[in-house]
CSV table of C-alpha atoms and ligand atoms in Angstrom, one decimal:
chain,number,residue,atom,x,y,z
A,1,UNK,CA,-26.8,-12.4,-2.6
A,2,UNK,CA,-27.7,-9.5,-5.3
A,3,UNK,CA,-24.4,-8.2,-6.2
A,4,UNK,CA,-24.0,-4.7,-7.4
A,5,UNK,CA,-20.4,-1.9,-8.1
A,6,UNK,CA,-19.5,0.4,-4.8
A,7,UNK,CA,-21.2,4.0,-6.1
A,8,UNK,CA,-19.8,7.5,-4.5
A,9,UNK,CA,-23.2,7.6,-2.7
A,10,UNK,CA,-22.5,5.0,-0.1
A,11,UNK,CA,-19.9,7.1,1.0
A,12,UNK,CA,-21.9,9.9,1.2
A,13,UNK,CA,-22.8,9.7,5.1
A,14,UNK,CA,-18.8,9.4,5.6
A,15,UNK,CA,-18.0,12.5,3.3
A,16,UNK,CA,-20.9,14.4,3.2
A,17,UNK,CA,-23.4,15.4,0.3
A,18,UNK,CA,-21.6,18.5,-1.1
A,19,UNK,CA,-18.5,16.3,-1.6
A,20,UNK,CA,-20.6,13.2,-2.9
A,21,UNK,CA,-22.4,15.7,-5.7
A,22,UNK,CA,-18.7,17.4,-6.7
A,23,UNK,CA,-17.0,13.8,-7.3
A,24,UNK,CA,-20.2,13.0,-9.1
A,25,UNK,CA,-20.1,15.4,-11.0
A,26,UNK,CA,-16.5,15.3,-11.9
A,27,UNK,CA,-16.8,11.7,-13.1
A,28,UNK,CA,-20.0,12.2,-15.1
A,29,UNK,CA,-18.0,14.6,-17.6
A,30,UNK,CA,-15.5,11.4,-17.9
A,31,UNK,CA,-18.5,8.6,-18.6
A,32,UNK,CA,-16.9,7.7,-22.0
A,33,UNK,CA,-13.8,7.3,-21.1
A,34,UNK,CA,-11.8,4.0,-21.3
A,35,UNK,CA,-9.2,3.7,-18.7
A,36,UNK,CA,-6.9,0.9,-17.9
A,37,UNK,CA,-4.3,0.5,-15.1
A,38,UNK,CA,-1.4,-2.3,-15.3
A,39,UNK,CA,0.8,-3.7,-12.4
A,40,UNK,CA,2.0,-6.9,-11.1
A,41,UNK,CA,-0.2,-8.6,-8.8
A,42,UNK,CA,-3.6,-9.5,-7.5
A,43,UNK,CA,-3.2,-9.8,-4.0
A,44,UNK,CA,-0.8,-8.8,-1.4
A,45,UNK,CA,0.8,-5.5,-1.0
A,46,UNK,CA,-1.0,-2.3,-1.5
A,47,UNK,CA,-0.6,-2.0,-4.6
A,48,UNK,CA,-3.5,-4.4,-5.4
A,49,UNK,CA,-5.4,-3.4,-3.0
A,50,UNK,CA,-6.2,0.0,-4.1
A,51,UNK,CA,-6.8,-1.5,-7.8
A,52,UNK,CA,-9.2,-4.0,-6.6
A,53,UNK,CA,-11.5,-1.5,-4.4
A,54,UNK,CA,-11.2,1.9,-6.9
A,55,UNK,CA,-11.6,0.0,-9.9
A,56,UNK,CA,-14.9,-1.1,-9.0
A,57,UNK,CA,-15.7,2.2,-7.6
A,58,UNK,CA,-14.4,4.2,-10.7
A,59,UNK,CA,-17.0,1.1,-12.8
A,60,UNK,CA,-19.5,1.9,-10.2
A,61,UNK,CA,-19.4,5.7,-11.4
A,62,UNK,CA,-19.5,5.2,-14.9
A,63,UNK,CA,-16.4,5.4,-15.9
A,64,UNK,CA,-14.9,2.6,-17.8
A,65,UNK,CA,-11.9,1.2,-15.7
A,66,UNK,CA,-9.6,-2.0,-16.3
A,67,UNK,CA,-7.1,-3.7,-14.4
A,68,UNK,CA,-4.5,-5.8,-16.0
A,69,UNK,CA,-1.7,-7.7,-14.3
A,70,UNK,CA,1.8,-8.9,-16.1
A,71,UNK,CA,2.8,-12.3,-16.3
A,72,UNK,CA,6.3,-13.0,-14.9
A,73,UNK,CA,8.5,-16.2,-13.5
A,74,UNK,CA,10.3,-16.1,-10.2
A,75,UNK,CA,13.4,-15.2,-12.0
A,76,UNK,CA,11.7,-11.7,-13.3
A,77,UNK,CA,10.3,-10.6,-10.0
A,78,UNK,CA,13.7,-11.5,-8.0
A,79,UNK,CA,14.7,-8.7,-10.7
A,80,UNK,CA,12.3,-6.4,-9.9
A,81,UNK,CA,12.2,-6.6,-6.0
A,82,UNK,CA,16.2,-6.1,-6.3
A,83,UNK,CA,14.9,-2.8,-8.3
A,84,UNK,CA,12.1,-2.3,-5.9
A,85,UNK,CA,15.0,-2.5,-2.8
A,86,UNK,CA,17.2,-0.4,-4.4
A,87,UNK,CA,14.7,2.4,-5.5
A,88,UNK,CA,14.3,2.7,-1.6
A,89,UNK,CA,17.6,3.2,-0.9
A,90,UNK,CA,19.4,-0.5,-1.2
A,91,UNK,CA,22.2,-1.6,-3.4
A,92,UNK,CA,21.5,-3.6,-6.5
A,93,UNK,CA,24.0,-5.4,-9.2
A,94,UNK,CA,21.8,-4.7,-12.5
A,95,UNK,CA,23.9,-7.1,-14.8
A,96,UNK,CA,23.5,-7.0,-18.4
A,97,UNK,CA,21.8,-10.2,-18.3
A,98,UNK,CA,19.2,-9.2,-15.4
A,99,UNK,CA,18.4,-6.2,-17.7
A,100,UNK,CA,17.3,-8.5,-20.5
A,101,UNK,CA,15.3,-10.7,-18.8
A,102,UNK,CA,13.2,-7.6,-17.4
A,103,UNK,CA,12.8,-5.9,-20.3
A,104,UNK,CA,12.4,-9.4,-22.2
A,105,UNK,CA,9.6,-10.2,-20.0
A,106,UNK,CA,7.7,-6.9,-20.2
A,107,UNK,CA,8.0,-7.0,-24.1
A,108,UNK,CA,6.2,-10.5,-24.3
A,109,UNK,CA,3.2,-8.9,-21.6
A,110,UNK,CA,3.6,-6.4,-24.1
A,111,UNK,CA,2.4,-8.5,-27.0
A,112,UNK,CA,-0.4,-9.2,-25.6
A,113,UNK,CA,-1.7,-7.0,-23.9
A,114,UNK,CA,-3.4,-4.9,-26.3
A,115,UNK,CA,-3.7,-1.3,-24.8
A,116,UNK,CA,-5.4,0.7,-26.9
A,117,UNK,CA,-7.4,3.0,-24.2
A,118,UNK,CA,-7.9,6.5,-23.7
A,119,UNK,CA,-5.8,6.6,-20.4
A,120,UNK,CA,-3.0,4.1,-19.5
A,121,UNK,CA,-1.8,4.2,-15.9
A,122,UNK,CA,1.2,1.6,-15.1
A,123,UNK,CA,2.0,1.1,-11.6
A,124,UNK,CA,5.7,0.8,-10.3
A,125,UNK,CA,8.7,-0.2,-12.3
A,126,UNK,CA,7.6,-4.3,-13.1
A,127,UNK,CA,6.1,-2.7,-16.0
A,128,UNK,CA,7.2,0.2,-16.6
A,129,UNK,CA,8.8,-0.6,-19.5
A,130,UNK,CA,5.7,-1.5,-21.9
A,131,UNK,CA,5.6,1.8,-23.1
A,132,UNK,CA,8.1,1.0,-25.4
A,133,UNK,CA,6.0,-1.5,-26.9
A,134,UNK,CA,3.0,0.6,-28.1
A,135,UNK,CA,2.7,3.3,-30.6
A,136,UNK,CA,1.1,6.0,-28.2
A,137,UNK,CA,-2.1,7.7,-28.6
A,138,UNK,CA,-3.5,8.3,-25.3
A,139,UNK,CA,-2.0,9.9,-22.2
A,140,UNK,CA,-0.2,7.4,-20.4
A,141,UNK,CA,0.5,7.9,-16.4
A,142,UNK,CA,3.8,6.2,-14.7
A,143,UNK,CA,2.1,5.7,-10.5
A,144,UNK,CA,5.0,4.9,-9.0
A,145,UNK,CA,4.6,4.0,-5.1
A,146,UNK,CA,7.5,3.4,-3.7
A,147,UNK,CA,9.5,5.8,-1.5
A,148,UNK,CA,12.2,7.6,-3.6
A,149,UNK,CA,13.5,9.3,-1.2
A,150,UNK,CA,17.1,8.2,-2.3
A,151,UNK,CA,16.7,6.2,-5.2
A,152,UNK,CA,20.0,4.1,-6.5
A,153,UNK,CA,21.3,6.7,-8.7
A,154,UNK,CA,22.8,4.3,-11.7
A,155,UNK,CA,19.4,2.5,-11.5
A,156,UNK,CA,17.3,5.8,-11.6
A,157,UNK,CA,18.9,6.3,-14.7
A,158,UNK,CA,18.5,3.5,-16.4
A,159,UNK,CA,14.9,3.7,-15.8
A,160,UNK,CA,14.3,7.2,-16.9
A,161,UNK,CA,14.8,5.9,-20.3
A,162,UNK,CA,11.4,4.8,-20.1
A,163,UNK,CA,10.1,6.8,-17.6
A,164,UNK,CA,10.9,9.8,-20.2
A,165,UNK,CA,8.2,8.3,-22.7
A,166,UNK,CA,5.4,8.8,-20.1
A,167,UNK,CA,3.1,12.0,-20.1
A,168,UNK,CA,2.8,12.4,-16.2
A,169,UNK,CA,4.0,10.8,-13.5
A,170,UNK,CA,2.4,10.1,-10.0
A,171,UNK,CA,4.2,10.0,-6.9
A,172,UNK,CA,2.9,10.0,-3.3
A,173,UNK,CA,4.8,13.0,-2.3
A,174,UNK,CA,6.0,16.3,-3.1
A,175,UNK,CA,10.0,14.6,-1.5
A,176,UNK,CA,9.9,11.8,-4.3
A,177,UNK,CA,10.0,14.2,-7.1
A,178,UNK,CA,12.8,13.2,-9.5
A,179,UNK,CA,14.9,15.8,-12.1
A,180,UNK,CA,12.7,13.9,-15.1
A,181,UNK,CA,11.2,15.6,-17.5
A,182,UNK,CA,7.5,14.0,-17.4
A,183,UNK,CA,5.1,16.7,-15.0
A,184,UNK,CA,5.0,14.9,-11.8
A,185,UNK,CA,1.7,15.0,-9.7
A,186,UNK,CA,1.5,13.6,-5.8
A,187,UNK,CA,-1.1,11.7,-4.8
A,188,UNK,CA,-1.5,10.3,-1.2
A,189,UNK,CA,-3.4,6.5,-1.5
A,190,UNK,CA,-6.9,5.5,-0.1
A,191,UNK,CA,-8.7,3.3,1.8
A,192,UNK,CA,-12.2,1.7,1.5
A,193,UNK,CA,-14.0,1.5,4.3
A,194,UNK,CA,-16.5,-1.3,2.9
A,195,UNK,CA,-13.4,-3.7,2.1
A,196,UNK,CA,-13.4,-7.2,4.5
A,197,UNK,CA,-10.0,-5.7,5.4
A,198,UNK,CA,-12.4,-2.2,6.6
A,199,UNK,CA,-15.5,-3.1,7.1
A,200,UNK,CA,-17.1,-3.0,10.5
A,201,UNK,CA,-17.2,-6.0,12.2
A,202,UNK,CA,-19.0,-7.2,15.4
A,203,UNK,CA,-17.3,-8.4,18.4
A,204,UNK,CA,-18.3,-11.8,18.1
A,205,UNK,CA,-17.1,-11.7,14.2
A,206,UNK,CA,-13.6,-10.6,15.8
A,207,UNK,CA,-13.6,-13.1,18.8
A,208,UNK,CA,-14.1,-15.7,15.7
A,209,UNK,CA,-11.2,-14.2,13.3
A,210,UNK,CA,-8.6,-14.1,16.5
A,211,UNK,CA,-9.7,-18.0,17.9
A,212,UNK,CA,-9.5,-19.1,14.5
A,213,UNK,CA,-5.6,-18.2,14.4
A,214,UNK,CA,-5.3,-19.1,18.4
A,215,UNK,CA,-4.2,-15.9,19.3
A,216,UNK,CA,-4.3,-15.2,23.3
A,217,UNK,CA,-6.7,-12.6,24.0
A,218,UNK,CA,-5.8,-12.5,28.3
A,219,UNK,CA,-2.9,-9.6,27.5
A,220,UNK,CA,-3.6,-6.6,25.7
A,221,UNK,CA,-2.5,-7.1,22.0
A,222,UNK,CA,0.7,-5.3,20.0
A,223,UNK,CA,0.3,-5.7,16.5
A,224,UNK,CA,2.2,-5.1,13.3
A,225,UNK,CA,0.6,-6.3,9.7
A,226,UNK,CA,2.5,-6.3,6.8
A,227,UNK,CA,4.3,-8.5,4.2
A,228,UNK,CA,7.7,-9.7,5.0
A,229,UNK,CA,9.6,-7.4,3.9
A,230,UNK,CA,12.8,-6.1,5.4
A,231,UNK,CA,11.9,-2.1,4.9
A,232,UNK,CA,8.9,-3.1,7.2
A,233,UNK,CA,11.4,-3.9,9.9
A,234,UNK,CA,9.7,-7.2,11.7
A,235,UNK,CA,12.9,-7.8,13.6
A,236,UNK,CA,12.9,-4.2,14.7
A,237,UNK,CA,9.6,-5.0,15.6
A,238,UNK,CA,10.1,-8.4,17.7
A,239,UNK,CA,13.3,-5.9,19.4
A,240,UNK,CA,10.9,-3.4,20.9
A,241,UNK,CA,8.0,-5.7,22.3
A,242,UNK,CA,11.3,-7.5,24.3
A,243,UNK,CA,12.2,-3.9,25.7
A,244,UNK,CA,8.5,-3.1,25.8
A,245,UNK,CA,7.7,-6.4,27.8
A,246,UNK,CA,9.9,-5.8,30.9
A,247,UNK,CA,7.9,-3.3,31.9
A,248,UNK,CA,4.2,-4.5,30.3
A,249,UNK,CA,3.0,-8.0,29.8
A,250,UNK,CA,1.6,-8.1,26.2
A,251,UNK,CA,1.4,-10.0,23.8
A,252,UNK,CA,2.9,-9.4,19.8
A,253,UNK,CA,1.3,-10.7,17.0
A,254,UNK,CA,3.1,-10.4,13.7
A,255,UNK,CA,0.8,-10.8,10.3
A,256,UNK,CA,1.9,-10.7,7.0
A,257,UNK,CA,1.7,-12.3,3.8
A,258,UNK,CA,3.2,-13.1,0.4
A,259,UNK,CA,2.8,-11.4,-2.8
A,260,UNK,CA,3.5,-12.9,-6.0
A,261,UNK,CA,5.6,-10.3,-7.1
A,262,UNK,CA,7.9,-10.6,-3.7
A,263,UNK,CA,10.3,-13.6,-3.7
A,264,UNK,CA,11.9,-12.9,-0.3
A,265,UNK,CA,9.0,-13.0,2.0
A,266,UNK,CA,9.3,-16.5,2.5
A,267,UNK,CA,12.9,-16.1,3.6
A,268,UNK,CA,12.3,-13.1,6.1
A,269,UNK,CA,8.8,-15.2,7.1
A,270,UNK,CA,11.1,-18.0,8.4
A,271,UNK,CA,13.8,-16.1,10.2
A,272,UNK,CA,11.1,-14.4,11.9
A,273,UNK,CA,9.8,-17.9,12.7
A,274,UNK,CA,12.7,-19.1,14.8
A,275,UNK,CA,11.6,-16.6,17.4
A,276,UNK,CA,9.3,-19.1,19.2
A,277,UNK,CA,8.1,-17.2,22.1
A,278,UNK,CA,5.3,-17.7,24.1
A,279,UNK,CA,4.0,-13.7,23.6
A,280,UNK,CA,5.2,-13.5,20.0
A,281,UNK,CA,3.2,-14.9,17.1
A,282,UNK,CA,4.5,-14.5,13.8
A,283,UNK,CA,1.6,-16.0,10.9
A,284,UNK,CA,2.4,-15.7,7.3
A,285,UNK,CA,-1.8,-15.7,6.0
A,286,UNK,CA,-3.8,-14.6,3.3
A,287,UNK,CA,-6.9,-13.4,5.5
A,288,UNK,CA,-8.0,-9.9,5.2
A,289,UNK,CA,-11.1,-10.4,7.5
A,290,UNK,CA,-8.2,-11.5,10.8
A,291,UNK,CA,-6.3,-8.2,9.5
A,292,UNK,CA,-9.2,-6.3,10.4
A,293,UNK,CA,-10.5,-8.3,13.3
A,294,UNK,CA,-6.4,-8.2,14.7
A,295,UNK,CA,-6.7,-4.0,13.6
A,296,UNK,CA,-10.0,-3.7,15.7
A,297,UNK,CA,-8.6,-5.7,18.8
A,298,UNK,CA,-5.4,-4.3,18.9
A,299,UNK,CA,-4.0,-2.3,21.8
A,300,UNK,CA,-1.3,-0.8,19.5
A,301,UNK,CA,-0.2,-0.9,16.2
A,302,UNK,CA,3.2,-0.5,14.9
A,303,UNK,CA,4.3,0.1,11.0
A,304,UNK,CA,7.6,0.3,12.5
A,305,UNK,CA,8.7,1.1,8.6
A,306,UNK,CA,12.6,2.0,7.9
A,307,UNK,CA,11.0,2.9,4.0
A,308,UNK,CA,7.2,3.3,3.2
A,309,UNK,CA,5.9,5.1,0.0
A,310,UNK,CA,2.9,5.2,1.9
A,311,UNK,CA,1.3,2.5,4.4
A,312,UNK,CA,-1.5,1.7,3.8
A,313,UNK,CA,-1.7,-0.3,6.9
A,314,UNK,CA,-1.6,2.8,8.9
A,315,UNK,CA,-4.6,4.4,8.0
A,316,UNK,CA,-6.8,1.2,7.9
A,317,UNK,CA,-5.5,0.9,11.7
A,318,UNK,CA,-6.1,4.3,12.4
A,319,UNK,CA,-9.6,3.8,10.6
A,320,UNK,CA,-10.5,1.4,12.9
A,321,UNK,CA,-9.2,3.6,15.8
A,322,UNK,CA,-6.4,2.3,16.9
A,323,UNK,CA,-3.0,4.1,18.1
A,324,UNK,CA,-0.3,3.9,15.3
A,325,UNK,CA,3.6,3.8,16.1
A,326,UNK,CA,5.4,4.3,12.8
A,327,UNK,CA,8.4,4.7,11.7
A,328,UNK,CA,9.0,8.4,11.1
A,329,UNK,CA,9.9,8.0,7.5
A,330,UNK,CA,8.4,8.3,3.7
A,331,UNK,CA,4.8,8.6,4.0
A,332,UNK,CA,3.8,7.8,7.2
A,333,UNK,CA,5.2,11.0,8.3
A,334,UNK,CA,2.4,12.6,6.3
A,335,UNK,CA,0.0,10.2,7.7
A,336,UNK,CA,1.0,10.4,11.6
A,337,UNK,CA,0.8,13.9,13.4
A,338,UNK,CA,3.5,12.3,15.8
A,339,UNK,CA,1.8,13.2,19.4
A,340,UNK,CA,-1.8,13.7,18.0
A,341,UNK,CA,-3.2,10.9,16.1
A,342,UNK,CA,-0.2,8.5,16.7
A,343,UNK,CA,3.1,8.5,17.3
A,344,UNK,CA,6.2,8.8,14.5
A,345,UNK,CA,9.9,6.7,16.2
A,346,UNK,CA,13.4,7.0,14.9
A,347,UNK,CA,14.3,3.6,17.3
A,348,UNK,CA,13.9,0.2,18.1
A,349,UNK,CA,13.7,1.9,22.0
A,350,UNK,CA,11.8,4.9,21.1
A,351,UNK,CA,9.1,2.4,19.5
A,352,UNK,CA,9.6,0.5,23.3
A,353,UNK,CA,9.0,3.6,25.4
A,354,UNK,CA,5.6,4.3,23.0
A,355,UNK,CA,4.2,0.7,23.0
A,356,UNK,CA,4.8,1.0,27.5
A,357,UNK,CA,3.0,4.4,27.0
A,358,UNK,CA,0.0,3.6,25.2
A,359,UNK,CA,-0.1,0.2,26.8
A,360,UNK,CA,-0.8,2.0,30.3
A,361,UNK,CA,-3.0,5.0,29.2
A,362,UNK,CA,-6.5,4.0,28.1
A,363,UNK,CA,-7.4,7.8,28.3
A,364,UNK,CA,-4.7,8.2,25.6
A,365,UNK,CA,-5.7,5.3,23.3
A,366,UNK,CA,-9.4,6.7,23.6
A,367,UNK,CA,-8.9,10.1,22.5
A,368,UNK,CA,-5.9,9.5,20.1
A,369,UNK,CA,-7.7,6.9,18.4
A,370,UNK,CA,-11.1,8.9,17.7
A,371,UNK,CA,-8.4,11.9,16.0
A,372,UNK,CA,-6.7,8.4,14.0
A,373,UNK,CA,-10.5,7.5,13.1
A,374,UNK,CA,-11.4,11.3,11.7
A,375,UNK,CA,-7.8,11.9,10.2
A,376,UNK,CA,-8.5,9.3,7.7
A,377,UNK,CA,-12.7,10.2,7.3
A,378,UNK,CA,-11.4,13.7,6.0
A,379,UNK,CA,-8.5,12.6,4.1
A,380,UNK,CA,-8.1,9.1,3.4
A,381,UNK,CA,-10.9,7.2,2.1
A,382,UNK,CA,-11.0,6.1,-1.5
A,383,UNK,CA,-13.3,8.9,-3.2
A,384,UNK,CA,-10.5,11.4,-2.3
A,385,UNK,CA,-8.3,9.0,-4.7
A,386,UNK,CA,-10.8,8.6,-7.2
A,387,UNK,CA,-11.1,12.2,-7.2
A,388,UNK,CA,-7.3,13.3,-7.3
A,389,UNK,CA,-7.2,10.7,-10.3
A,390,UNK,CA,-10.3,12.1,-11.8
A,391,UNK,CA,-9.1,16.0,-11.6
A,392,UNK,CA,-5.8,14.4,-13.4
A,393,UNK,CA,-7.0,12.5,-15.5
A,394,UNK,CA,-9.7,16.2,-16.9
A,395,UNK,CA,-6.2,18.0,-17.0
A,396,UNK,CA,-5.7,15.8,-20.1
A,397,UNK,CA,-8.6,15.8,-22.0
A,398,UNK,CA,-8.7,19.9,-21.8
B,1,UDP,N1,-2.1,-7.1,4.0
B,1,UDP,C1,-2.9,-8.2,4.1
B,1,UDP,N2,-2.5,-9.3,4.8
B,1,UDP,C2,-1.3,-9.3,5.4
B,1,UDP,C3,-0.5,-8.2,5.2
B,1,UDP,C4,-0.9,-7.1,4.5
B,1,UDP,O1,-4.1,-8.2,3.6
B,1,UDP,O2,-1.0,-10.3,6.0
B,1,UDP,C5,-2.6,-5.9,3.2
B,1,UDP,C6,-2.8,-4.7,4.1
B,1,UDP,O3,-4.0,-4.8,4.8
B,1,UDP,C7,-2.7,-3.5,3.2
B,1,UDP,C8,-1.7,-4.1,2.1
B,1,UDP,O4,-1.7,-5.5,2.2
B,1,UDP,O5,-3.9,-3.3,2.5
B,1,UDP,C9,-0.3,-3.6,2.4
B,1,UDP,O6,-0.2,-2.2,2.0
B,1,UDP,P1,0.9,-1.2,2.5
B,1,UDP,O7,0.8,0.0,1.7
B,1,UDP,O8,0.9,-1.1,4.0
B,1,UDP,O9,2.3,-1.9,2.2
B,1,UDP,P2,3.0,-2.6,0.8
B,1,UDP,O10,2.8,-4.1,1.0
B,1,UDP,O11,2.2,-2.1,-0.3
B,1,UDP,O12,4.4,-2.2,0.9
């Protein structure tokens, strides 16, 4: 197989050549430009999976793009997920000692990691802290992607120390702008449409995914993907198919998996896993082609989210055409038009009622599902990222 970098001109037949040509354009007056971005994982979450696909893209255009990921033990990223919980609205007990141990471990990533590029974009607060660590001399970008809607306040402030040394700070929405000093700039995420989690696959390449995993295909299918994570609300989830169910045999199929940088997925995997059900499959998997086979074949999905910066999950359903039921919070509010392209629930029996309804209107999940498909084609695919970074990124250099 001759391997070769994603270029802006396979998406031309998705986005059209006047859009192709512009974002071409834009990245060829950045061709020398060294840019790394820094966050915690490799796989799992969306995080990653934006660096992996618009890394390669951004390298595919020219432009000179890195992607480096901090080291931590188990001990550090229980820290951070307490911060990551309690930047969305939980409570946290920052101790003295749980402070040193973060900043500890983001001072020896620190040493060496050796940033000395023209742009430095860190991703969410495992690392924020490494701009202490460097004497600065290029722009460097805080992308933080969780949903700040109410951030802990005692913790907020503890981070703006560092978040106060940044020059710009990304956010996926105009609602998680902090009083901080930094410009702040809101940029929605991407998908990419050639990934094995987006890709088009054929019926047969589905029928293999879902018999691999020994998920019953005789009832229509209600799906929910995402790591276990209590914002994503699985047991919320597992609530509504039960109310759903006395009125519509289905059957629920929970996917998620386990990020490095998440130490309580395991947990929340394994109360989910006492639910043993006939209808209800819960699989904790790495397997991005049975995401995308479970995302095709699905009769409904739900991202029945209590917090979401921004799910990714519900654009590469609605990608693939299917009916969404999100939770109406963070941004899949931005991402739903709740009646047109999806449905947006408050409840564990609003989300009921909408599974029953889509569940007996074919008509619905038809024509809902083509305006899912072209909401993302005209706003959500990964050169309308690229390009949002690429117009921030030219702010800088004039
Ligand atoms: N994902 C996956 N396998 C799973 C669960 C999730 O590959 O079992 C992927 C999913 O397809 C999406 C990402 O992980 O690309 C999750 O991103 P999202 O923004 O929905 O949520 P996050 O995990 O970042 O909070």
């Amino acid at each position: 197989m001759q391997s070769s970098l994603p270029t802006i001109e396979h998406y031309e037949r998705l986005i059209g050549s006047e859009a192709a040509d512009r974002i071409l354009a834009k990245a060829d007056r950045l061709r020398d430009l060294h840019i790394v971005n820094v966050n915690s994982t490799y796989y799992g979450g969306g995080v990653a999976e934006i660096l992996s696909s618009l890394t390669l893209l951004m390298n595919g255009s020219g432009i000179r793009t890195g992607w480096r990921v901090i080291q931590g033990r188990p001990d550090f990223f229980s820290i951070t997920k307490k911060m990551h919980n309690a930047l969305q609205g939980g409570e946290i007990f920052f101790s003295d000692l749980k402070q040193d141990i973060y900043e500890e471990v983001v001072f020896e990533n620190a040493a060496r990691m050796h940033l000395d590029h023209d742009v430095v974009i860190v991703h969410d607060p495992q690392p924020l802290p490494l701009i202490e660590h460097f004497r600065k001399k290029a722009p460097w970008i805080w992308r933080c992607h969780v949903d700040l809607t109410r951030p802990d306040p005692a913790l907020w402030e503890y981070l703006s120390r560092f978040v106060e040394r940044y020059d710009a700070v990304v956010v996926s929405l105009p609602e998680y702008a902090q009083k901080i000093s930094p410009p702040q700039r809101f940029i929605m995420p991407a998908i990419n449409p050639f990934s094995t989690t987006n890709k088009d696959l054929t019926e047969e390449e589905i029928a293999e995914r879902l018999d691999h995993y020994d998920i019953p295909t005789d009832l229509p299918l209600v799906v929910q993907v995402s790591r276990f994570d209590k914002w994503k609300d699985p047991q919320g989830v597992i609530d509504a198919f039960r109310i759903a169910r006395k009125e519509v045999d289905a059957t629920l199929v929970l996917v998620g998996n386990i990020a490095t940088d998440d130490p309580e997925g395991q947990e929340i995997f394994e109360s989910l896993c006492s639910c043993r059900e006939d209808r209800i499959r819960v699989l904790s998997v790495q397997d991005t082609a049975f995401v995308n086979a479970l995302q095709r074949r699905a009769d409904v999905v739900l991202q029945k989210s209590l917090r979401e910066g921004f799910g990714l999950t519900v654009t590469e359903a609605m990608w693939k055409g299917a009916v969404v039921i999100g939770g109406n919070v963070g941004g899949i509010k931005h991402q739903i038009e709740d009646g047109v392209n999806g449905f947006l629930v408050d409840s564990v029996e609003a989300a009921a009622e909408k599974i029953v309804r889509v569940l007996k209107d074919p008509r619905l999940r038809e024509t809902m599902g083509k305006k899912a498909r072209e909401t993302v084609r005209s706003q959500f695919l990964m050169t309308r990222l690229m390009e949002d970074w690429l117009d921030l990124v030219t702010s800088f250099e004039a």
